[in-house]
Tab-separated table of C-alpha atoms in Angstrom:
chain	number	residue	atom	x	y	z
A	18	MET	CA	-64.171	109.618	64.968
A	19	ALA	CA	-67.895	110.609	64.847
A	20	GLU	CA	-68.533	109.259	68.483
A	21	LEU	CA	-65.681	111.173	69.812
A	22	ARG	CA	-66.437	114.480	68.096
A	23	ASP	CA	-67.973	117.448	69.886
A	24	GLY	CA	-71.207	118.650	68.692
A	25	PHE	CA	-74.383	120.735	69.127
A	26	GLN	CA	-76.516	119.535	71.984
A	27	SER	CA	-79.862	121.321	70.967
A	28	ARG	CA	-81.549	122.437	67.686
A	29	LEU	CA	-81.856	125.936	69.141
A	30	GLY	CA	-78.148	126.109	69.854
A	31	PHE	CA	-77.327	125.056	66.306
A	32	VAL	CA	-79.793	127.487	64.774
A	33	LEU	CA	-78.463	130.372	66.843
A	34	ALA	CA	-74.775	129.469	66.105
A	35	ALA	CA	-75.363	128.906	62.404
A	36	ALA	CA	-77.467	132.106	62.061
A	37	GLY	CA	-74.602	133.941	64.158
A	38	ALA	CA	-72.173	132.683	61.536
A	39	ALA	CA	-74.229	134.204	58.853
A	40	VAL	CA	-75.302	137.352	60.534
A	41	GLY	CA	-72.303	139.468	59.958
A	42	LEU	CA	-71.445	143.023	58.964
A	43	GLY	CA	-72.718	142.442	55.574
A	44	ASN	CA	-76.281	142.014	56.881
A	45	ILE	CA	-76.086	145.220	58.902
A	46	TRP	CA	-74.352	147.631	56.347
A	47	GLY	CA	-74.530	145.738	53.049
A	48	PHE	CA	-78.242	144.604	53.017
A	49	PRO	CA	-80.021	147.939	54.011
A	50	THR	CA	-78.283	150.088	51.393
A	51	GLN	CA	-78.629	147.498	48.700
A	52	ALA	CA	-82.343	147.576	49.454
A	53	ALA	CA	-82.602	151.361	49.544
A	54	ASN	CA	-80.636	151.680	46.223
A	55	HIS	CA	-82.678	149.072	44.350
A	56	GLY	CA	-86.290	149.967	44.612
A	57	GLY	CA	-86.852	149.535	48.456
A	58	GLY	CA	-89.742	147.015	48.869
A	59	ALA	CA	-89.164	145.699	45.377
A	60	PHE	CA	-85.705	144.585	46.353
A	61	LEU	CA	-87.036	143.056	49.531
A	62	LEU	CA	-89.551	141.121	47.561
A	63	VAL	CA	-86.983	139.806	45.065
A	64	TYR	CA	-84.540	139.217	47.951
A	65	PHE	CA	-86.979	136.940	49.738
A	66	LEU	CA	-87.671	135.053	46.509
A	67	VAL	CA	-83.956	134.625	45.926
A	68	ILE	CA	-83.382	133.415	49.345
A	69	PHE	CA	-85.753	130.590	48.452
A	70	LEU	CA	-84.539	129.828	45.003
A	71	LEU	CA	-80.716	130.053	45.594
A	72	ALA	CA	-79.720	130.711	49.194
A	73	LEU	CA	-81.780	127.934	50.633
A	74	PRO	CA	-80.412	125.205	48.401
A	75	ALA	CA	-76.956	126.452	48.807
A	76	LEU	CA	-77.192	126.441	52.569
A	77	TYR	CA	-78.686	122.976	52.443
A	78	THR	CA	-76.009	121.693	50.209
A	79	GLU	CA	-73.241	123.072	52.340
A	80	LEU	CA	-74.765	121.701	55.603
A	81	TYR	CA	-75.528	118.340	53.860
A	82	LEU	CA	-71.836	117.896	52.771
A	83	GLY	CA	-70.664	118.446	56.354
A	84	HIS	CA	-73.509	116.601	57.994
A	85	SER	CA	-72.924	113.366	55.861
A	86	ALA	CA	-69.221	113.182	56.319
A	87	GLN	CA	-69.307	114.153	60.089
A	88	ALA	CA	-65.918	115.828	59.340
A	89	ASN	CA	-64.305	119.163	58.543
A	90	PRO	CA	-64.490	120.746	55.014
A	91	VAL	CA	-61.292	119.211	53.726
A	92	GLU	CA	-62.186	115.614	54.745
A	93	ALA	CA	-65.934	116.023	53.656
A	94	LEU	CA	-65.055	117.290	50.184
A	95	LYS	CA	-62.388	114.538	50.000
A	96	GLN	CA	-65.136	111.824	50.777
A	97	ALA	CA	-67.616	113.431	48.428
A	98	CYS	CA	-65.307	113.604	45.503
A	99	LYS	CA	-63.597	110.239	46.162
A	100	GLU	CA	-65.065	108.413	43.064
A	101	ASN	CA	-63.755	111.043	40.755
A	102	SER	CA	-60.799	112.451	42.455
A	103	GLU	CA	-59.977	112.565	46.182
A	104	ASN	CA	-57.236	115.132	45.415
A	105	MET	CA	-59.655	117.467	43.732
A	106	GLY	CA	-61.985	117.343	46.798
A	107	ALA	CA	-59.146	117.928	49.289
A	108	ALA	CA	-57.846	120.806	47.240
A	109	ALA	CA	-61.250	122.450	47.234
A	110	GLY	CA	-61.271	121.938	50.887
A	111	TYR	CA	-57.876	123.549	51.286
A	112	ILE	CA	-58.992	126.434	49.339
A	113	GLY	CA	-61.990	126.850	51.537
A	114	LEU	CA	-59.808	126.462	54.591
A	115	SER	CA	-57.329	129.130	53.294
A	116	GLY	CA	-60.177	131.459	52.336
A	117	ALA	CA	-61.548	131.186	56.042
A	118	ILE	CA	-58.046	132.500	57.098
A	119	VAL	CA	-57.979	135.217	54.434
A	120	MET	CA	-61.555	136.421	55.559
A	121	LEU	CA	-60.484	136.332	59.210
A	122	SER	CA	-57.327	138.369	58.319
A	123	PHE	CA	-59.510	141.417	57.174
A	124	TYR	CA	-62.558	140.725	59.103
A	125	SER	CA	-60.780	140.742	62.582
A	126	ILE	CA	-59.474	144.265	61.542
A	127	VAL	CA	-62.939	145.509	61.065
A	128	ALA	CA	-64.194	143.670	64.129
A	129	GLY	CA	-61.498	145.607	66.057
A	130	TRP	CA	-62.897	148.947	64.643
A	131	MET	CA	-66.496	148.016	65.939
A	132	LEU	CA	-64.963	147.300	69.341
A	133	ALA	CA	-63.097	150.604	69.363
A	134	TYR	CA	-66.035	152.600	68.294
A	135	SER	CA	-68.146	150.931	71.057
A	136	LEU	CA	-65.638	152.091	73.648
A	137	GLU	CA	-65.541	155.702	72.271
A	138	PRO	CA	-68.747	156.877	74.000
A	139	ILE	CA	-67.471	155.590	77.280
A	140	ALA	CA	-64.318	157.530	77.000
A	141	THR	CA	-66.351	160.598	75.938
A	142	LEU	CA	-68.750	160.328	79.027
A	143	LEU	CA	-65.553	159.977	81.280
A	144	ASN	CA	-64.060	163.146	79.647
A	145	PHE	CA	-61.071	161.111	78.273
A	146	THR	CA	-60.814	163.359	75.168
A	147	GLN	CA	-57.518	162.009	73.882
A	148	VAL	CA	-58.632	158.400	74.426
A	149	SER	CA	-61.918	159.149	72.557
A	150	GLU	CA	-60.009	160.711	69.678
A	151	PHE	CA	-57.667	157.762	69.418
A	152	LEU	CA	-60.601	155.165	69.478
A	153	LYS	CA	-62.350	156.782	66.589
A	154	GLY	CA	-59.101	157.853	64.731
A	155	ASP	CA	-57.647	155.834	61.947
A	156	SER	CA	-54.262	154.636	63.093
A	157	THR	CA	-51.966	151.616	62.734
A	158	LEU	CA	-51.483	151.537	66.446
A	159	ARG	CA	-55.324	151.252	67.067
A	160	ASN	CA	-55.400	148.320	64.586
A	161	PHE	CA	-52.534	146.664	66.438
A	162	ILE	CA	-54.365	146.966	69.721
A	163	PHE	CA	-57.847	145.939	68.751
A	164	THR	CA	-57.279	143.327	66.015
A	165	PRO	CA	-55.463	140.954	68.245
A	166	PHE	CA	-57.934	141.685	71.021
A	167	MET	CA	-60.823	140.447	68.804
A	168	LEU	CA	-58.671	137.480	67.811
A	169	VAL	CA	-57.978	136.351	71.474
A	170	LEU	CA	-61.817	136.902	72.132
A	171	SER	CA	-62.640	134.438	69.285
A	172	ALA	CA	-59.852	132.081	70.496
A	173	SER	CA	-61.313	131.959	73.986
A	174	ILE	CA	-64.592	130.790	72.760
A	175	ILE	CA	-63.190	128.366	70.227
A	176	LEU	CA	-60.925	126.829	72.977
A	177	LYS	CA	-63.988	125.521	74.891
A	178	GLY	CA	-65.210	123.560	71.933
A	179	VAL	CA	-68.595	123.289	70.212
A	180	LYS	CA	-70.968	122.479	73.063
A	181	SER	CA	-69.315	124.725	75.732
A	182	GLY	CA	-67.776	127.375	73.501
A	183	ILE	CA	-69.555	128.106	70.298
A	184	GLU	CA	-73.069	126.830	71.270
A	185	THR	CA	-73.047	128.364	74.723
A	186	TRP	CA	-71.823	131.861	73.457
A	187	SER	CA	-74.139	131.735	70.484
A	188	ARG	CA	-77.149	131.230	72.890
A	189	ARG	CA	-76.062	134.320	74.831
A	190	LEU	CA	-75.158	136.644	71.952
A	191	MET	CA	-77.747	136.033	69.337
A	192	PRO	CA	-80.603	136.938	71.697
A	193	LEU	CA	-78.761	140.028	72.826
A	194	LEU	CA	-78.041	141.032	69.270
A	195	LEU	CA	-81.805	140.800	68.512
A	196	ILE	CA	-82.842	142.764	71.642
A	197	LEU	CA	-80.349	145.545	70.890
A	198	LEU	CA	-81.422	145.698	67.277
A	199	VAL	CA	-85.194	146.052	68.185
A	200	LEU	CA	-84.412	148.675	70.899
A	201	LEU	CA	-82.528	150.827	68.533
A	202	ILE	CA	-85.289	150.470	65.771
A	203	ALA	CA	-87.807	151.605	68.453
A	204	TYR	CA	-85.798	154.662	69.380
A	205	ILE	CA	-84.841	155.685	65.876
A	206	ALA	CA	-88.429	155.561	64.851
A	207	THR	CA	-89.223	158.384	67.219
A	208	LEU	CA	-86.953	160.834	65.609
A	209	ASP	CA	-87.697	163.358	62.921
A	210	GLY	CA	-87.022	162.004	59.315
A	211	ALA	CA	-87.448	158.262	60.295
A	212	MET	CA	-90.809	157.955	58.569
A	213	ALA	CA	-89.320	158.923	55.290
A	214	GLY	CA	-86.659	156.250	55.848
A	215	PHE	CA	-89.369	153.543	56.520
A	216	SER	CA	-91.083	154.661	53.277
A	217	ALA	CA	-88.000	154.409	51.229
A	218	TYR	CA	-87.218	151.006	52.660
A	219	LEU	CA	-90.737	149.335	52.625
A	220	LYS	CA	-92.511	150.938	49.778
A	221	PRO	CA	-92.067	148.985	46.641
A	222	ASP	CA	-90.998	150.616	43.372
A	223	PHE	CA	-92.510	147.847	41.101
A	224	ASN	CA	-90.910	149.531	37.973
A	225	GLN	CA	-87.612	148.169	39.186
A	226	ILE	CA	-88.800	144.581	39.986
A	227	THR	CA	-87.535	143.277	36.600
A	228	ASP	CA	-84.424	145.154	36.427
A	229	PRO	CA	-81.520	142.624	35.948
A	230	GLU	CA	-79.290	144.698	38.120
A	231	LEU	CA	-81.786	144.504	41.009
A	232	ILE	CA	-82.163	140.773	40.535
A	233	ILE	CA	-78.400	139.910	40.384
A	234	ALA	CA	-77.806	142.334	43.293
A	235	ALA	CA	-80.452	140.514	45.383
A	236	MET	CA	-78.851	137.109	44.334
A	237	GLY	CA	-75.484	138.164	45.446
A	238	GLN	CA	-76.605	139.645	48.741
A	239	ALA	CA	-78.698	136.530	49.516
A	240	PHE	CA	-75.766	134.298	48.886
A	241	PHE	CA	-73.126	136.389	50.874
A	242	SER	CA	-75.536	137.320	53.714
A	243	LEU	CA	-75.796	133.581	54.638
A	244	SER	CA	-72.108	133.158	54.972
A	245	LEU	CA	-71.949	130.561	52.107
A	246	GLY	CA	-68.968	129.283	50.169
A	247	VAL	CA	-66.313	129.482	52.905
A	248	GLY	CA	-67.122	126.136	54.811
A	249	CYS	CA	-68.578	127.677	58.042
A	250	MET	CA	-71.840	125.894	57.345
A	251	MET	CA	-70.119	122.679	56.491
A	252	ILE	CA	-68.206	122.526	59.669
A	253	TYR	CA	-71.373	123.390	61.737
A	254	GLY	CA	-73.348	120.777	59.747
A	255	SER	CA	-70.777	118.183	60.665
A	256	TYR	CA	-71.420	118.967	64.436
A	257	LEU	CA	-75.024	118.027	63.984
A	258	LYS	CA	-76.285	114.733	65.359
A	259	PRO	CA	-76.673	112.042	62.641
A	260	ASP	CA	-80.465	111.974	62.854
A	261	ALA	CA	-80.901	115.715	62.733
A	262	ASN	CA	-83.664	117.038	60.453
A	263	LEU	CA	-81.484	119.038	58.041
A	264	PRO	CA	-84.405	120.556	55.794
A	265	LYS	CA	-86.041	122.002	58.871
A	266	LEU	CA	-82.860	123.357	60.359
A	267	THR	CA	-81.828	124.819	57.017
A	268	LEU	CA	-84.995	126.786	56.871
A	269	SER	CA	-84.845	127.860	60.527
A	270	VAL	CA	-81.237	129.317	59.973
A	271	ALA	CA	-82.370	131.074	56.765
A	272	LEU	CA	-85.416	132.539	58.371
A	273	LEU	CA	-83.470	133.935	61.354
A	274	ASP	CA	-80.734	135.392	59.201
A	275	THR	CA	-83.140	136.922	56.864
A	276	SER	CA	-85.118	138.380	59.700
A	277	VAL	CA	-81.943	140.022	61.191
A	278	ALA	CA	-81.226	141.461	57.607
A	279	PHE	CA	-84.692	142.809	57.431
A	280	LEU	CA	-84.464	144.322	60.931
A	281	ALA	CA	-81.145	145.950	60.002
A	282	GLY	CA	-82.885	147.596	57.080
A	283	LEU	CA	-85.443	148.926	59.553
A	284	LEU	CA	-82.734	150.281	61.513
A	285	ILE	CA	-80.089	151.662	59.185
A	286	ILE	CA	-82.297	153.333	56.479
A	287	PRO	CA	-84.468	155.257	58.796
A	288	ALA	CA	-81.261	156.272	60.746
A	289	LEU	CA	-79.825	157.605	57.477
A	290	TYR	CA	-82.889	159.749	56.710
A	291	VAL	CA	-82.798	160.887	60.440
A	292	ALA	CA	-79.082	161.874	59.749
A	293	GLN	CA	-80.126	163.873	56.633
A	294	SER	CA	-82.789	165.742	58.663
A	295	HIS	CA	-79.779	166.799	61.079
A	296	GLY	CA	-77.887	168.076	57.980
A	297	VAL	CA	-75.605	165.118	57.429
A	298	ASP	CA	-75.008	164.383	53.659
A	299	VAL	CA	-76.205	160.725	53.140
A	300	PHE	CA	-76.453	160.659	49.300
A	301	GLN	CA	-73.465	160.131	46.986
A	302	ASN	CA	-74.278	160.242	43.086
A	303	GLY	CA	-77.883	159.865	43.660
A	304	LYS	CA	-77.469	156.648	45.925
A	305	LEU	CA	-77.481	156.199	49.703
A	306	ILE	CA	-74.053	155.974	51.200
A	307	GLY	CA	-73.146	152.541	52.171
A	308	GLU	CA	-70.345	150.331	53.530
A	309	GLY	CA	-67.624	152.014	55.503
A	310	GLN	CA	-68.698	155.486	55.040
A	311	LEU	CA	-72.094	154.558	56.377
A	312	ILE	CA	-70.778	152.922	59.561
A	313	PHE	CA	-67.874	155.085	60.412
A	314	ALA	CA	-68.726	158.498	59.119
A	315	VAL	CA	-72.519	159.059	58.616
A	316	LEU	CA	-73.877	157.258	61.733
A	317	PRO	CA	-71.155	158.553	64.168
A	318	GLU	CA	-72.058	162.038	62.887
A	319	LEU	CA	-75.659	161.308	63.735
A	320	PHE	CA	-74.958	160.123	67.067
A	321	SER	CA	-72.801	163.059	67.871
A	322	SER	CA	-75.602	165.360	66.619
A	323	MET	CA	-77.974	163.822	69.308
A	324	GLY	CA	-76.105	165.224	72.230
A	325	GLN	CA	-75.801	163.160	75.360
A	326	VAL	CA	-78.383	160.631	74.347
A	327	GLY	CA	-76.333	160.055	71.168
A	328	LEU	CA	-73.506	158.522	73.148
A	329	TYR	CA	-75.695	155.809	74.546
A	330	VAL	CA	-77.278	155.115	71.249
A	331	GLY	CA	-73.791	155.003	69.588
A	332	PHE	CA	-72.575	152.612	72.281
A	333	ILE	CA	-75.512	150.173	71.845
A	334	PHE	CA	-75.128	150.363	68.046
A	335	PHE	CA	-71.336	149.509	68.099
A	336	VAL	CA	-71.813	146.859	70.787
A	337	LEU	CA	-74.426	145.372	68.217
A	338	MET	CA	-71.875	145.477	65.566
A	339	SER	CA	-69.168	143.858	67.736
A	340	ILE	CA	-71.509	140.940	68.498
A	341	ALA	CA	-72.274	140.510	64.742
A	342	SER	CA	-68.556	140.379	64.287
A	343	ILE	CA	-67.684	137.897	66.887
A	344	THR	CA	-70.437	135.348	66.042
A	345	SER	CA	-68.917	135.401	62.439
A	346	THR	CA	-65.382	135.205	63.471
A	347	ILE	CA	-65.841	132.180	65.782
A	348	SER	CA	-67.426	130.144	62.992
A	349	SER	CA	-64.658	130.728	60.367
A	350	THR	CA	-61.886	130.118	63.003
A	351	GLU	CA	-63.375	126.768	63.806
A	352	ILE	CA	-62.690	125.593	60.162
A	353	PRO	CA	-58.885	125.521	60.292
A	354	VAL	CA	-58.969	124.448	64.012
A	355	ALA	CA	-61.109	121.392	63.265
A	356	PHE	CA	-58.839	120.491	60.380
A	357	LEU	CA	-55.821	120.552	62.646
A	358	VAL	CA	-57.620	118.629	65.430
A	359	GLU	CA	-59.076	115.745	63.149
A	360	ASN	CA	-56.480	115.541	60.270
A	361	LYS	CA	-53.230	116.493	62.090
A	362	ASN	CA	-54.088	115.171	65.561
A	363	VAL	CA	-53.115	118.509	67.127
A	364	SER	CA	-54.963	119.240	70.572
A	365	ARG	CA	-57.712	121.920	70.305
A	366	LYS	CA	-55.693	124.304	72.548
A	367	LYS	CA	-52.585	124.188	70.272
A	368	ALA	CA	-54.590	124.276	67.111
A	369	THR	CA	-56.517	127.310	68.365
A	370	TRP	CA	-53.432	129.280	69.216
A	371	LEU	CA	-51.719	128.334	66.026
A	372	VAL	CA	-54.602	129.262	63.852
A	373	THR	CA	-54.904	132.671	65.933
A	374	LEU	CA	-51.215	133.350	65.416
A	375	ILE	CA	-51.396	132.678	61.658
A	376	ILE	CA	-54.437	134.990	61.394
A	377	PHE	CA	-52.658	137.663	63.359
A	378	VAL	CA	-49.665	137.451	61.106
A	379	ALA	CA	-51.906	137.822	57.981
A	380	SER	CA	-53.835	140.713	59.612
A	381	SER	CA	-50.589	142.358	60.379
A	382	ILE	CA	-49.438	142.205	56.803
A	383	ILE	CA	-52.736	143.881	55.706
A	384	ILE	CA	-52.394	146.667	58.422
A	385	LEU	CA	-48.952	147.380	57.320
A	386	ASN	CA	-49.917	147.485	53.707
A	387	PHE	CA	-53.405	148.824	54.339
A	388	ASP	CA	-54.059	151.261	51.454
A	389	TRP	CA	-53.603	148.824	48.603
A	390	LEU	CA	-54.048	145.361	50.353
A	391	PHE	CA	-57.096	145.629	52.381
A	392	GLY	CA	-59.482	146.395	49.474
A	393	LEU	CA	-57.755	143.808	47.241
A	394	VAL	CA	-58.109	140.959	49.691
A	395	ILE	CA	-61.827	141.743	50.236
A	396	GLN	CA	-62.389	141.892	46.497
A	397	VAL	CA	-60.630	138.628	45.744
A	398	PHE	CA	-62.538	136.827	48.600
A	399	THR	CA	-66.021	138.119	47.919
A	400	GLN	CA	-66.022	138.450	44.166
A	401	TYR	CA	-64.156	135.159	43.287
A	402	GLN	CA	-63.856	132.706	46.152
A	403	LEU	CA	-67.233	132.646	47.685
A	404	PRO	CA	-69.222	132.244	44.421
A	405	LEU	CA	-66.915	129.788	42.914
A	406	MET	CA	-66.822	127.594	46.038
A	407	GLY	CA	-70.660	127.869	46.130
A	408	LEU	CA	-70.792	126.644	42.507
A	409	PHE	CA	-68.390	123.800	43.406
A	410	TYR	CA	-70.534	122.649	46.244
A	411	PHE	CA	-73.553	122.557	43.853
A	412	ILE	CA	-71.533	120.579	41.176
A	413	THR	CA	-70.178	118.112	43.934
A	414	VAL	CA	-73.627	117.286	45.457
A	415	GLY	CA	-75.362	117.247	42.062
A	416	TRP	CA	-72.914	115.518	39.945
A	417	LEU	CA	-69.566	114.241	41.487
A	418	TRP	CA	-70.797	112.534	44.686
A	419	LYS	CA	-72.604	109.288	43.807
A	420	ARG	CA	-72.214	106.556	46.444
A	421	GLY	CA	-73.889	107.598	49.691
A	422	ASN	CA	-75.495	110.541	48.461
A	423	LYS	CA	-79.052	110.160	49.649
A	424	LEU	CA	-80.243	113.332	47.632
A	425	LEU	CA	-79.565	111.652	44.443
A	426	ALA	CA	-80.812	108.303	45.420
A	427	VAL	CA	-84.465	109.212	45.583
A	428	SER	CA	-86.533	108.743	42.301
A	429	LYS	CA	-89.695	110.323	43.059
A	430	GLY	CA	-91.549	113.025	45.223
A	431	LEU	CA	-90.314	116.440	46.472
A	432	HIS	CA	-86.805	115.263	47.269
A	433	TYR	CA	-86.332	114.019	43.712
A	434	TRP	CA	-87.312	117.436	42.201
A	435	PHE	CA	-85.214	119.379	44.721
A	436	ALA	CA	-82.221	117.149	43.634
A	437	GLN	CA	-82.865	117.909	39.951
A	438	TYR	CA	-83.032	121.597	40.853
A	439	VAL	CA	-79.730	121.527	42.674
A	440	ARG	CA	-78.147	119.712	39.633
A	441	TYR	CA	-79.521	121.804	36.721
A	442	VAL	CA	-80.854	125.159	37.971
A	443	CYS	CA	-78.653	126.224	41.023
A	444	PRO	CA	-75.239	126.079	39.055
A	445	ILE	CA	-76.769	128.393	36.310
A	446	LEU	CA	-78.072	130.935	39.061
A	447	MET	CA	-74.667	130.608	40.805
A	448	THR	CA	-72.661	131.183	37.627
A	449	ALA	CA	-74.948	134.400	37.020
A	450	VAL	CA	-73.969	135.564	40.483
A	451	PHE	CA	-70.323	134.942	39.883
A	452	ALA	CA	-70.369	136.603	36.388
A	453	ASN	CA	-71.847	139.655	37.816
A	454	VAL	CA	-69.728	140.146	40.826
A	455	ALA	CA	-66.454	139.127	39.208
A	456	PHE	CA	-66.859	141.120	36.005
A	457	LYS	CA	-68.871	144.191	36.982
């Protein structure tokens, strides 16, 4: 099977695709507000440390499972757990696969919002007032137009496979994302209030550096921002060539993802302070506004206060957000598609459209029961599934997988100590993250 599988053709293509999977909306709206609300530069310092202590080993572990098996997550975990229980490994794989569909069911809705908001400035420039109001309004009809559109967009990339689809588009979209991010930072830096934002973001409050809440928040953000625990990195790892330098690639992906998160902070926090200088309310209970309110209320209000230029800035910003959405959705869509192709002998074309249909049905259920279901699905996925699956990967590589596990075969040197770290320390850190996010 390994010889017949599609795969990444270049190191750069893989790094851009894997970083694209990791660079999602959480990096751009979650990371900056977490940093601003937890001591600015102090949070950054702890975050970078945590990336090294927890997220890098977790990323390596997930990539290693996929790379060793050269198979989808269900098959990879089944192989890794075969000496103890193949069924347990397969069950974990199915949970991850189901989680990918659950994630896509709500993520595709949000991705649709981003696309709608990116089209709104164009409608305004063309004086299509009703269209503009519809695009930035909150309606079931808008969700049923843009959610399937984003699903079909993801499907059109997945249909072409890894080399011609995922790798090709990642090489196009990720550089564009970085260029747009830098352009927006440069523009926002020229506006009144931006310098206060840079100070809040970059100036450390070292009094907070030992705050347990800050440390746990940094651990959770580091884990989630690398898109770990759902199987995206496992499937991408499986598409690497057998002789790939996994430690080096792991480091490259983490560095690129962390750089994007850092740049997002350089954009979002100053933009919030610029908004405040324009009279927009950006604080709530002493904390900077984050998540949905930030993206769909505060920033659009800022863009509208800028006049004509605000339309162009708003357009670029939401195109950036749409790119971040699509690079994440293609990685998650590939998980169930690869499973159907490899384990059920379904053609890639049929598998892609079947998965897309299943996700659309799941998204439709959420749209029709939005008020109570949307938040619940996100909560269950982020607070329970991701950290528990991450913990399971550590336990699998560290304890359950014996035969063929090169990581545990070494008896001296750096690899030996890294293996011990994965076995003993990482599960404790991961349990701390889970306990915090699940019971807060």
